[in-house]
Amino acid sequence: MSVDLEGAIRALHDDLAAWLGTEAPDSVFDRFAAAQDASFSMVTTTGQILHRDELLAGLRAARNAQPGLRITISEIEVLSADDAMTVVRFLEAHENAGVVSRRRVLAVLRPEPDAVRWWTLQETDVPN
């Protein structure tokens, strides 16, 4: 894959933090939405399955819902990669108003020549 995978993962989460934590312009949301494959789905930390349209509708309404939110990504591991899919695992930490929550994420990404499309992911809470 010619795309900087770690950079793409961090950039997506930077956009998510900007959208949820500031009065970000619509272009931030649009960039986040464009990174999600048309068939995207995820399993949340509560076990709920969200499909792309549900996720984006919820996020669209959540602009600046968590003022000052910061998201950091660490421990990125590529578990498998080929021309069709890349499987990664990473630690995602959300910090807001002095409270930190962490989740371990397993994601399946579809590489494209100049981008990464998020196909599916599952989040698991990590106790503090």
GROMACS .gro file of N, CA, C and O in nm:
model
  512
    1MET      N    1   0.085  -0.117   0.000
    1MET     CA    2   0.000   0.000   0.000
    1MET      C    3   0.089   0.123   0.000
    1MET      O    4   0.183   0.133   0.077
    2SER      N    5   0.058   0.219  -0.087
    2SER     CA    6   0.141   0.338  -0.098
    2SER      C    7   0.101   0.447   0.002
    2SER      O    8   0.170   0.546   0.015
    3VAL      N    9  -0.009   0.430   0.071
    3VAL     CA   10  -0.057   0.529   0.167
    3VAL      C   11   0.012   0.506   0.301
    3VAL      O   12   0.037   0.392   0.341
    4ASP      N   13   0.040   0.614   0.372
    4ASP     CA   14   0.094   0.606   0.508
    4ASP      C   15  -0.018   0.561   0.600
    4ASP      O   16  -0.104   0.640   0.640
    5LEU      N   17  -0.020   0.432   0.633
    5LEU     CA   18  -0.129   0.373   0.711
    5LEU      C   19  -0.142   0.438   0.849
    5LEU      O   20  -0.251   0.479   0.889
    6GLU      N   21  -0.031   0.449   0.922
    6GLU     CA   22  -0.037   0.510   1.054
    6GLU      C   23  -0.084   0.655   1.045
    6GLU      O   24  -0.164   0.701   1.127
    7GLY      N   25  -0.035   0.726   0.946
    7GLY     CA   26  -0.079   0.864   0.927
    7GLY      C   27  -0.227   0.873   0.897
    7GLY      O   28  -0.297   0.962   0.947
    8ALA      N   29  -0.279   0.779   0.816
    8ALA     CA   30  -0.421   0.778   0.783
    8ALA      C   31  -0.507   0.749   0.906
    8ALA      O   32  -0.613   0.810   0.925
    9ILE      N   33  -0.462   0.657   0.989
    9ILE     CA   34  -0.537   0.625   1.112
    9ILE      C   35  -0.540   0.747   1.204
    9ILE      O   36  -0.645   0.785   1.256
   10ARG      N   37  -0.426   0.810   1.222
   10ARG     CA   38  -0.419   0.928   1.309
   10ARG      C   39  -0.499   1.045   1.251
   10ARG      O   40  -0.570   1.116   1.324
   11ALA      N   41  -0.492   1.066   1.120
   11ALA     CA   42  -0.564   1.177   1.057
   11ALA      C   43  -0.715   1.160   1.073
   11ALA      O   44  -0.786   1.257   1.102
   12LEU      N   45  -0.764   1.038   1.057
   12LEU     CA   46  -0.908   1.015   1.075
   12LEU      C   47  -0.950   1.049   1.217
   12LEU      O   48  -1.053   1.114   1.238
   13HIS      N   49  -0.871   1.009   1.315
   13HIS     CA   50  -0.906   1.036   1.454
   13HIS      C   51  -0.886   1.183   1.491
   13HIS      O   52  -0.957   1.236   1.576
   14ASP      N   53  -0.792   1.250   1.425
   14ASP     CA   54  -0.778   1.394   1.443
   14ASP      C   55  -0.905   1.464   1.394
   14ASP      O   56  -0.955   1.557   1.459
   15ASP      N   57  -0.957   1.419   1.280
   15ASP     CA   58  -1.082   1.477   1.229
   15ASP      C   59  -1.198   1.447   1.324
   15ASP      O   60  -1.281   1.535   1.350
   16LEU      N   61  -1.204   1.326   1.375
   16LEU     CA   62  -1.311   1.291   1.469
   16LEU      C   63  -1.306   1.379   1.593
   16LEU      O   64  -1.408   1.432   1.638
   17ALA      N   65  -1.186   1.397   1.649
   17ALA     CA   66  -1.171   1.482   1.768
   17ALA      C   67  -1.207   1.627   1.737
   17ALA      O   68  -1.272   1.695   1.818
   18ALA      N   69  -1.166   1.674   1.620
   18ALA     CA   70  -1.199   1.812   1.582
   18ALA      C   71  -1.350   1.829   1.568
   18ALA      O   72  -1.406   1.929   1.613
   19TRP      N   73  -1.415   1.732   1.506
   19TRP     CA   74  -1.559   1.741   1.486
   19TRP      C   75  -1.634   1.738   1.619
   19TRP      O   76  -1.724   1.818   1.644
   20LEU      N   77  -1.597   1.645   1.706
   20LEU     CA   78  -1.668   1.630   1.833
   20LEU      C   79  -1.627   1.734   1.937
   20LEU      O   80  -1.702   1.761   2.030
   21GLY      N   81  -1.506   1.792   1.920
   21GLY     CA   82  -1.453   1.878   2.025
   21GLY      C   83  -1.443   2.025   1.992
   21GLY      O   84  -1.398   2.104   2.075
   22THR      N   85  -1.485   2.066   1.870
   22THR     CA   86  -1.478   2.207   1.830
   22THR      C   87  -1.595   2.240   1.739
   22THR      O   88  -1.673   2.152   1.700
   23GLU      N   89  -1.602   2.365   1.700
   23GLU     CA   90  -1.699   2.409   1.599
   23GLU      C   91  -1.634   2.393   1.461
   23GLU      O   92  -1.626   2.487   1.383
   24ALA      N   93  -1.590   2.273   1.432
   24ALA     CA   94  -1.516   2.244   1.309
   24ALA      C   95  -1.601   2.274   1.185
   24ALA      O   96  -1.723   2.259   1.188
   25PRO      N   97  -1.535   2.311   1.076
   25PRO     CA   98  -1.609   2.332   0.951
   25PRO      C   99  -1.662   2.199   0.896
   25PRO      O  100  -1.611   2.091   0.929
   26ASP      N  101  -1.763   2.207   0.811
   26ASP     CA  102  -1.821   2.087   0.751
   26ASP      C  103  -1.718   2.003   0.676
   26ASP      O  104  -1.734   1.881   0.665
   27SER      N  105  -1.613   2.064   0.628
   27SER     CA  106  -1.511   1.989   0.553
   27SER      C  107  -1.447   1.880   0.640
   27SER      O  108  -1.405   1.776   0.588
   28VAL      N  109  -1.440   1.901   0.771
   28VAL     CA  110  -1.384   1.800   0.862
   28VAL      C  111  -1.476   1.677   0.864
   28VAL      O  112  -1.431   1.564   0.851
   29PHE      N  113  -1.605   1.701   0.878
   29PHE     CA  114  -1.702   1.590   0.875
   29PHE      C  115  -1.698   1.521   0.740
   29PHE      O  116  -1.698   1.397   0.733
   30ASP      N  117  -1.694   1.597   0.633
   30ASP     CA  118  -1.693   1.540   0.498
   30ASP      C  119  -1.572   1.449   0.476
   30ASP      O  120  -1.585   1.343   0.416
   31ARG      N  121  -1.456   1.490   0.527
   31ARG     CA  122  -1.334   1.409   0.514
   31ARG      C  123  -1.350   1.278   0.591
   31ARG      O  124  -1.315   1.171   0.543
   32PHE      N  125  -1.405   1.287   0.715
   32PHE     CA  126  -1.428   1.167   0.795
   32PHE      C  127  -1.524   1.073   0.723
   32PHE      O  128  -1.499   0.953   0.712
   33ALA      N  129  -1.635   1.128   0.674
   33ALA     CA  130  -1.736   1.046   0.607
   33ALA      C  131  -1.680   0.979   0.482
   33ALA      O  132  -1.710   0.863   0.455
   34ALA      N  133  -1.598   1.051   0.407
   34ALA     CA  134  -1.541   0.996   0.283
   34ALA      C  135  -1.447   0.879   0.310
   34ALA      O  136  -1.429   0.794   0.222
   35ALA      N  137  -1.392   0.870   0.428
   35ALA     CA  138  -1.300   0.761   0.461
   35ALA      C  139  -1.373   0.631   0.493
   35ALA      O  140  -1.311   0.525   0.497
   36GLN      N  141  -1.505   0.639   0.515
   36GLN     CA  142  -1.583   0.520   0.549
   36GLN      C  143  -1.631   0.453   0.422
   36GLN      O  144  -1.697   0.516   0.339
   37ASP      N  145  -1.601   0.326   0.407
   37ASP     CA  146  -1.648   0.249   0.292
   37ASP      C  147  -1.802   0.251   0.290
   37ASP      O  148  -1.866   0.263   0.395
   38ALA      N  149  -1.861   0.238   0.174
   38ALA     CA  150  -2.008   0.239   0.163
   38ALA      C  151  -2.071   0.128   0.247
   38ALA      O  152  -2.183   0.143   0.296
   39SER      N  153  -2.000   0.019   0.267
   39SER     CA  154  -2.053  -0.093   0.346
   39SER      C  155  -2.001  -0.094   0.490
   39SER      O  156  -2.013  -0.195   0.560
   40PHE      N  157  -1.946   0.018   0.536
   40PHE     CA  158  -1.887   0.026   0.670
   40PHE      C  159  -1.988  -0.015   0.778
   40PHE      O  160  -2.106   0.019   0.773
   41SER      N  161  -1.935  -0.085   0.878
   41SER     CA  162  -2.009  -0.113   1.001
   41SER      C  163  -1.909  -0.123   1.115
   41SER      O  164  -1.790  -0.145   1.093
   42MET      N  165  -1.960  -0.102   1.236
   42MET     CA  166  -1.873  -0.112   1.352
   42MET      C  167  -1.950  -0.172   1.469
   42MET      O  168  -2.073  -0.164   1.473
   43VAL      N  169  -1.875  -0.229   1.561
   43VAL     CA  170  -1.930  -0.275   1.688
   43VAL      C  171  -1.875  -0.181   1.795
   43VAL      O  172  -1.753  -0.167   1.809
   44THR      N  173  -1.966  -0.115   1.866
   44THR     CA  174  -1.926  -0.019   1.968
   44THR      C  175  -1.881  -0.090   2.095
   44THR      O  176  -1.896  -0.212   2.107
   45THR      N  177  -1.833  -0.013   2.191
   45THR     CA  178  -1.789  -0.072   2.318
   45THR      C  179  -1.906  -0.132   2.396
   45THR      O  180  -1.883  -0.214   2.484
   46THR      N  181  -2.029  -0.094   2.362
   46THR     CA  182  -2.147  -0.151   2.429
   46THR      C  183  -2.204  -0.270   2.353
   46THR      O  184  -2.306  -0.325   2.393
   47GLY      N  185  -2.142  -0.307   2.241
   47GLY     CA  186  -2.187  -0.421   2.163
   47GLY      C  187  -2.288  -0.387   2.056
   47GLY      O  188  -2.334  -0.475   1.983
   48GLN      N  189  -2.323  -0.260   2.040
   48GLN     CA  190  -2.417  -0.218   1.938
   48GLN      C  191  -2.350  -0.220   1.801
   48GLN      O  192  -2.235  -0.178   1.788
   49ILE      N  193  -2.421  -0.267   1.700
   49ILE     CA  194  -2.370  -0.263   1.563
   49ILE      C  195  -2.426  -0.137   1.498
   49ILE      O  196  -2.546  -0.114   1.497
   50LEU      N  197  -2.334  -0.056   1.445
   50LEU     CA  198  -2.371   0.065   1.372
   50LEU      C  199  -2.325   0.052   1.228
   50LEU      O  200  -2.210   0.016   1.203
   51HIS      N  201  -2.415   0.082   1.137
   51HIS     CA  202  -2.378   0.086   0.996
   51HIS      C  203  -2.342   0.230   0.959
   51HIS      O  204  -2.369   0.324   1.034
   52ARG      N  205  -2.281   0.247   0.846
   52ARG     CA  206  -2.228   0.377   0.804
   52ARG      C  207  -2.330   0.490   0.820
   52ARG      O  208  -2.300   0.593   0.879
   53ASP      N  209  -2.450   0.472   0.767
   53ASP     CA  210  -2.550   0.579   0.773
   53ASP      C  211  -2.585   0.616   0.916
   53ASP      O  212  -2.602   0.734   0.948
   54GLU      N  213  -2.596   0.515   1.004
   54GLU     CA  214  -2.628   0.542   1.145
   54GLU      C  215  -2.514   0.617   1.213
   54GLU      O  216  -2.537   0.713   1.287
   55LEU      N  217  -2.392   0.571   1.189
   55LEU     CA  218  -2.276   0.637   1.248
   55LEU      C  219  -2.268   0.783   1.204
   55LEU      O  220  -2.255   0.873   1.287
   56LEU      N  221  -2.279   0.806   1.074
   56LEU     CA  222  -2.265   0.942   1.024
   56LEU      C  223  -2.378   1.033   1.068
   56LEU      O  224  -2.355   1.150   1.098
   57ALA      N  225  -2.499   0.981   1.077
   57ALA     CA  226  -2.611   1.063   1.126
   57ALA      C  227  -2.587   1.106   1.270
   57ALA      O  228  -2.609   1.222   1.307
   58GLY      N  229  -2.541   1.012   1.353
   58GLY     CA  230  -2.511   1.046   1.492
   58GLY      C  231  -2.398   1.146   1.504
   58GLY      O  232  -2.406   1.242   1.582
   59LEU      N  233  -2.294   1.126   1.425
   59LEU     CA  234  -2.181   1.219   1.429
   59LEU      C  235  -2.218   1.356   1.374
   59LEU      O  236  -2.173   1.458   1.427
   60ARG      N  237  -2.296   1.359   1.269
   60ARG     CA  238  -2.336   1.487   1.210
   60ARG      C  239  -2.401   1.576   1.317
   60ARG      O  240  -2.376   1.696   1.324
   61ALA      N  241  -2.481   1.514   1.404
   61ALA     CA  242  -2.552   1.590   1.507
   61ALA      C  243  -2.465   1.619   1.629
   61ALA      O  244  -2.508   1.692   1.719
   62ALA      N  245  -2.345   1.566   1.634
   62ALA     CA  246  -2.262   1.575   1.755
   62ALA      C  247  -2.148   1.676   1.744
   62ALA      O  248  -2.055   1.673   1.824
   63ARG      N  249  -2.155   1.766   1.648
   63ARG     CA  250  -2.049   1.868   1.635
   63ARG      C  251  -2.033   1.942   1.768
   63ARG      O  252  -2.129   1.989   1.827
   64ASN      N  253  -1.910   1.947   1.818
   64ASN     CA  254  -1.873   2.016   1.942
   64ASN      C  255  -1.951   1.966   2.064
   64ASN      O  256  -1.968   2.039   2.161
   65ALA      N  257  -1.995   1.841   2.062
   65ALA     CA  258  -2.067   1.783   2.176
   65ALA      C  259  -1.975   1.756   2.295
   65ALA      O  260  -2.021   1.744   2.408
   66GLN      N  261  -1.843   1.748   2.268
   66GLN     CA  262  -1.745   1.723   2.373
   66GLN      C  263  -1.633   1.826   2.361
   66GLN      O  264  -1.521   1.792   2.322
   67PRO      N  265  -1.662   1.952   2.393
   67PRO     CA  266  -1.562   2.058   2.373
   67PRO      C  267  -1.427   2.023   2.435
   67PRO      O  268  -1.419   1.976   2.549
   68GLY      N  269  -1.323   2.043   2.356
   68GLY     CA  270  -1.187   2.016   2.404
   68GLY      C  271  -1.142   1.872   2.391
   68GLY      O  272  -1.031   1.838   2.432
   69LEU      N  273  -1.224   1.785   2.334
   69LEU     CA  274  -1.188   1.644   2.320
   69LEU      C  275  -1.054   1.629   2.246
   69LEU      O  276  -1.029   1.694   2.146
   70ARG      N  277  -0.971   1.540   2.300
   70ARG     CA  278  -0.847   1.500   2.233
   70ARG      C  279  -0.849   1.348   2.218
   70ARG      O  280  -0.888   1.278   2.311
   71ILE      N  281  -0.806   1.300   2.103
   71ILE     CA  282  -0.797   1.156   2.079
   71ILE      C  283  -0.653   1.126   2.040
   71ILE      O  284  -0.598   1.190   1.950
   72THR      N  285  -0.593   1.032   2.110
   72THR     CA  286  -0.458   0.989   2.074
   72THR      C  287  -0.461   0.841   2.035
   72THR      O  288  -0.537   0.762   2.091
   73ILE      N  289  -0.378   0.808   1.939
   73ILE     CA  290  -0.368   0.672   1.888
   73ILE      C  291  -0.228   0.622   1.916
   73ILE      O  292  -0.130   0.692   1.892
   74SER      N  293  -0.218   0.500   1.967
   74SER     CA  294  -0.088   0.439   1.993
   74SER      C  295  -0.096   0.289   1.969
   74SER      O  296  -0.203   0.236   1.942
   75GLU      N  297   0.017   0.224   1.982
   75GLU     CA  298   0.027   0.077   1.973
   75GLU      C  299  -0.033   0.022   1.843
   75GLU      O  300  -0.098  -0.083   1.843
   76ILE      N  301  -0.010   0.090   1.732
   76ILE     CA  302  -0.063   0.044   1.604
   76ILE      C  303   0.013  -0.082   1.561
   76ILE      O  304   0.135  -0.081   1.554
   77GLU      N  305  -0.062  -0.187   1.535
   77GLU     CA  306  -0.005  -0.314   1.487
   77GLU      C  307  -0.076  -0.355   1.359
   77GLU      O  308  -0.200  -0.362   1.357
   78VAL      N  309  -0.002  -0.383   1.255
   78VAL     CA  310  -0.060  -0.441   1.135
   78VAL      C  311  -0.060  -0.592   1.155
   78VAL      O  312   0.045  -0.654   1.168
   79LEU      N  313  -0.179  -0.651   1.160
   79LEU     CA  314  -0.190  -0.794   1.184
   79LEU      C  315  -0.188  -0.876   1.056
   79LEU      O  316  -0.144  -0.990   1.055
   80SER      N  317  -0.238  -0.815   0.948
   80SER     CA  318  -0.239  -0.882   0.818
   80SER      C  319  -0.257  -0.775   0.711
   80SER      O  320  -0.329  -0.677   0.733
   81ALA      N  321  -0.192  -0.795   0.598
   81ALA     CA  322  -0.205  -0.697   0.490
   81ALA      C  323  -0.184  -0.765   0.356
   81ALA      O  324  -0.094  -0.847   0.340
   82ASP      N  325  -0.272  -0.732   0.262
   82ASP     CA  326  -0.253  -0.771   0.123
   82ASP      C  327  -0.314  -0.662   0.036
   82ASP      O  328  -0.352  -0.557   0.087
   83ASP      N  329  -0.328  -0.687  -0.091
   83ASP     CA  330  -0.379  -0.583  -0.181
   83ASP      C  331  -0.525  -0.549  -0.156
   83ASP      O  332  -0.570  -0.441  -0.191
   84ALA      N  333  -0.601  -0.642  -0.096
   84ALA     CA  334  -0.745  -0.621  -0.078
   84ALA      C  335  -0.782  -0.564   0.058
   84ALA      O  336  -0.875  -0.485   0.070
   85MET      N  337  -0.710  -0.606   0.164
   85MET     CA  338  -0.747  -0.565   0.299
   85MET      C  339  -0.625  -0.557   0.389
   85MET      O  340  -0.529  -0.631   0.371
   86THR      N  341  -0.637  -0.470   0.488
   86THR     CA  342  -0.536  -0.460   0.593
   86THR      C  343  -0.609  -0.467   0.726
   86THR      O  344  -0.709  -0.397   0.747
   87VAL      N  345  -0.561  -0.552   0.815
   87VAL     CA  346  -0.620  -0.565   0.948
   87VAL      C  347  -0.522  -0.502   1.047
   87VAL      O  348  -0.404  -0.538   1.049
   88VAL      N  349  -0.573  -0.407   1.126
   88VAL     CA  350  -0.489  -0.338   1.224
   88VAL      C  351  -0.555  -0.343   1.361
   88VAL      O  352  -0.677  -0.356   1.373
   89ARG      N  353  -0.470  -0.331   1.461
   89ARG     CA  354  -0.517  -0.318   1.599
   89ARG      C  355  -0.443  -0.199   1.658
   89ARG      O  356  -0.324  -0.181   1.634
   90PHE      N  357  -0.514  -0.117   1.737
   90PHE     CA  358  -0.449  -0.003   1.801
   90PHE      C  359  -0.524   0.036   1.927
   90PHE      O  360  -0.636  -0.009   1.952
   91LEU      N  361  -0.457   0.119   2.006
   91LEU     CA  362  -0.515   0.172   2.129
   91LEU      C  363  -0.559   0.315   2.101
   91LEU      O  364  -0.481   0.395   2.051
   92GLU      N  365  -0.683   0.344   2.136
   92GLU     CA  366  -0.741   0.476   2.114
   92GLU      C  367  -0.777   0.534   2.250
   92GLU      O  368  -0.849   0.471   2.328
   93ALA      N  369  -0.726   0.653   2.281
   93ALA     CA  370  -0.755   0.717   2.410
   93ALA      C  371  -0.827   0.848   2.385
   93ALA      O  372  -0.783   0.929   2.304
   94HIS      N  373  -0.938   0.867   2.456
   94HIS     CA  374  -1.015   0.991   2.449
   94HIS      C  375  -0.994   1.065   2.580
   94HIS      O  376  -1.014   1.007   2.688
   95GLU      N  377  -0.955   1.192   2.571
   95GLU     CA  378  -0.938   1.274   2.691
   95GLU      C  379  -1.026   1.397   2.678
   95GLU      O  380  -1.020   1.471   2.579
   96ASN      N  381  -1.109   1.417   2.780
   96ASN     CA  382  -1.199   1.530   2.780
   96ASN      C  383  -1.228   1.570   2.924
   96ASN      O  384  -1.267   1.484   3.004
   97ALA      N  385  -1.207   1.696   2.955
   97ALA     CA  386  -1.233   1.751   3.088
   97ALA      C  387  -1.163   1.670   3.197
   97ALA      O  388  -1.219   1.644   3.304
   98GLY      N  389  -1.039   1.627   3.168
   98GLY     CA  390  -0.961   1.554   3.266
   98GLY      C  391  -0.994   1.407   3.279
   98GLY      O  392  -0.931   1.336   3.357
   99VAL      N  393  -1.090   1.359   3.204
   99VAL     CA  394  -1.128   1.217   3.209
   99VAL      C  395  -1.073   1.149   3.084
   99VAL      O  396  -1.089   1.198   2.972
  100VAL      N  397  -1.010   1.034   3.104
  100VAL     CA  398  -0.953   0.957   2.993
  100VAL      C  399  -1.025   0.823   2.985
  100VAL      O  400  -1.040   0.753   3.085
  101SER      N  401  -1.069   0.789   2.865
  101SER     CA  402  -1.123   0.655   2.840
  101SER      C  403  -1.041   0.595   2.727
  101SER      O  404  -0.995   0.665   2.637
  102ARG      N  405  -1.022   0.463   2.735
  102ARG     CA  406  -0.940   0.395   2.635
  102ARG      C  407  -1.019   0.279   2.577
  102ARG      O  408  -1.100   0.218   2.645
  103ARG      N  409  -0.988   0.251   2.454
  103ARG     CA  410  -1.048   0.137   2.387
  103ARG      C  411  -0.945   0.074   2.294
  103ARG      O  412  -0.864   0.144   2.234
  104ARG      N  413  -0.948  -0.056   2.288
  104ARG     CA  414  -0.866  -0.130   2.193
  104ARG      C  415  -0.952  -0.148   2.069
  104ARG      O  416  -1.069  -0.186   2.079
  105VAL      N  417  -0.897  -0.117   1.954
  105VAL     CA  418  -0.973  -0.121   1.829
  105VAL      C  419  -0.910  -0.221   1.734
  105VAL      O  420  -0.787  -0.224   1.717
  106LEU      N  421  -0.995  -0.302   1.674
  106LEU     CA  422  -0.955  -0.392   1.566
  106LEU      C  423  -1.028  -0.343   1.443
  106LEU      O  424  -1.151  -0.332   1.443
  107ALA      N  425  -0.954  -0.310   1.337
  107ALA     CA  426  -1.016  -0.252   1.217
  107ALA      C  427  -0.969  -0.325   1.093
  107ALA      O  428  -0.854  -0.369   1.083
  108VAL      N  429  -1.061  -0.334   0.998
  108VAL     CA  430  -1.030  -0.386   0.866
  108VAL      C  431  -1.042  -0.270   0.769
  108VAL      O  432  -1.147  -0.205   0.761
  109LEU      N  433  -0.933  -0.244   0.699
  109LEU     CA  434  -0.925  -0.131   0.607
  109LEU      C  435  -0.909  -0.182   0.465
  109LEU      O  436  -0.847  -0.287   0.443
  110ARG      N  437  -0.962  -0.106   0.371
  110ARG     CA  438  -0.945  -0.139   0.229
  110ARG      C  439  -0.850  -0.035   0.169
  110ARG      O  440  -0.884   0.082   0.160
  111PRO      N  441  -0.732  -0.078   0.129
  111PRO     CA  442  -0.637   0.016   0.070
  111PRO      C  443  -0.679   0.056  -0.070
  111PRO      O  444  -0.730  -0.025  -0.147
  112GLU      N  445  -0.659   0.182  -0.101
  112GLU     CA  446  -0.678   0.235  -0.236
  112GLU      C  447  -0.548   0.305  -0.272
  112GLU      O  448  -0.466   0.331  -0.185
  113PRO      N  449  -0.527   0.338  -0.397
  113PRO     CA  450  -0.399   0.397  -0.436
  113PRO      C  451  -0.359   0.520  -0.354
  113PRO      O  452  -0.242   0.535  -0.319
  114ASP      N  453  -0.453   0.606  -0.321
  114ASP     CA  454  -0.419   0.729  -0.250
  114ASP      C  455  -0.498   0.748  -0.121
  114ASP      O  456  -0.504   0.860  -0.069
  115ALA      N  457  -0.561   0.643  -0.071
  115ALA     CA  458  -0.645   0.658   0.048
  115ALA      C  459  -0.662   0.523   0.117
  115ALA      O  460  -0.622   0.420   0.065
  116VAL      N  461  -0.722   0.531   0.234
  116VAL     CA  462  -0.760   0.412   0.309
  116VAL      C  463  -0.910   0.423   0.335
  116VAL      O  464  -0.957   0.527   0.381
  117ARG      N  465  -0.984   0.319   0.304
  117ARG     CA  466  -1.127   0.315   0.334
  117ARG      C  467  -1.148   0.222   0.453
  117ARG      O  468  -1.096   0.110   0.455
  118TRP      N  469  -1.221   0.269   0.550
  118TRP     CA  470  -1.254   0.190   0.669
  118TRP      C  471  -1.372   0.101   0.635
  118TRP      O  472  -1.478   0.150   0.596
  119TRP      N  473  -1.353  -0.030   0.649
  119TRP     CA  474  -1.457  -0.125   0.614
  119TRP      C  475  -1.534  -0.170   0.737
  119TRP      O  476  -1.657  -0.171   0.738
  120THR      N  477  -1.465  -0.208   0.843
  120THR     CA  478  -1.532  -0.248   0.967
  120THR      C  479  -1.435  -0.232   1.082
  120THR      O  480  -1.313  -0.232   1.064
  121LEU      N  481  -1.492  -0.214   1.201
  121LEU     CA  482  -1.408  -0.211   1.321
  121LEU      C  483  -1.488  -0.255   1.442
  121LEU      O  484  -1.610  -0.253   1.441
  122GLN      N  485  -1.415  -0.295   1.544
  122GLN     CA  486  -1.474  -0.332   1.672
  122GLN      C  487  -1.394  -0.268   1.782
  122GLN      O  488  -1.270  -0.272   1.783
  123GLU      N  489  -1.465  -0.203   1.876
  123GLU     CA  490  -1.402  -0.137   1.990
  123GLU      C  491  -1.428  -0.217   2.117
  123GLU      O  492  -1.539  -0.265   2.138
  124THR      N  493  -1.326  -0.228   2.200
  124THR     CA  494  -1.339  -0.294   2.330
  124THR      C  495  -1.284  -0.199   2.436
  124THR      O  496  -1.171  -0.151   2.423
  125ASP      N  497  -1.365  -0.171   2.538
  125ASP     CA  498  -1.320  -0.085   2.647
  125ASP      C  499  -1.196  -0.141   2.714
  125ASP      O  500  -1.186  -0.264   2.732
  126VAL      N  501  -1.105  -0.054   2.750
  126VAL     CA  502  -0.986  -0.091   2.827
  126VAL      C  503  -0.998  -0.021   2.962
  126VAL      O  504  -1.005   0.102   2.965
  127PRO      N  505  -1.005  -0.096   3.070
  127PRO     CA  506  -1.018  -0.032   3.201
  127PRO      C  507  -0.898   0.059   3.231
  127PRO      O  508  -0.787   0.031   3.192
  128ASN      N  509  -0.926   0.170   3.298
  128ASN     CA  510  -0.817   0.264   3.335
  128ASN      C  511  -0.737   0.211   3.450
  128ASN      O  512  -0.772   0.135   3.528
   0.00000   0.00000   0.00000
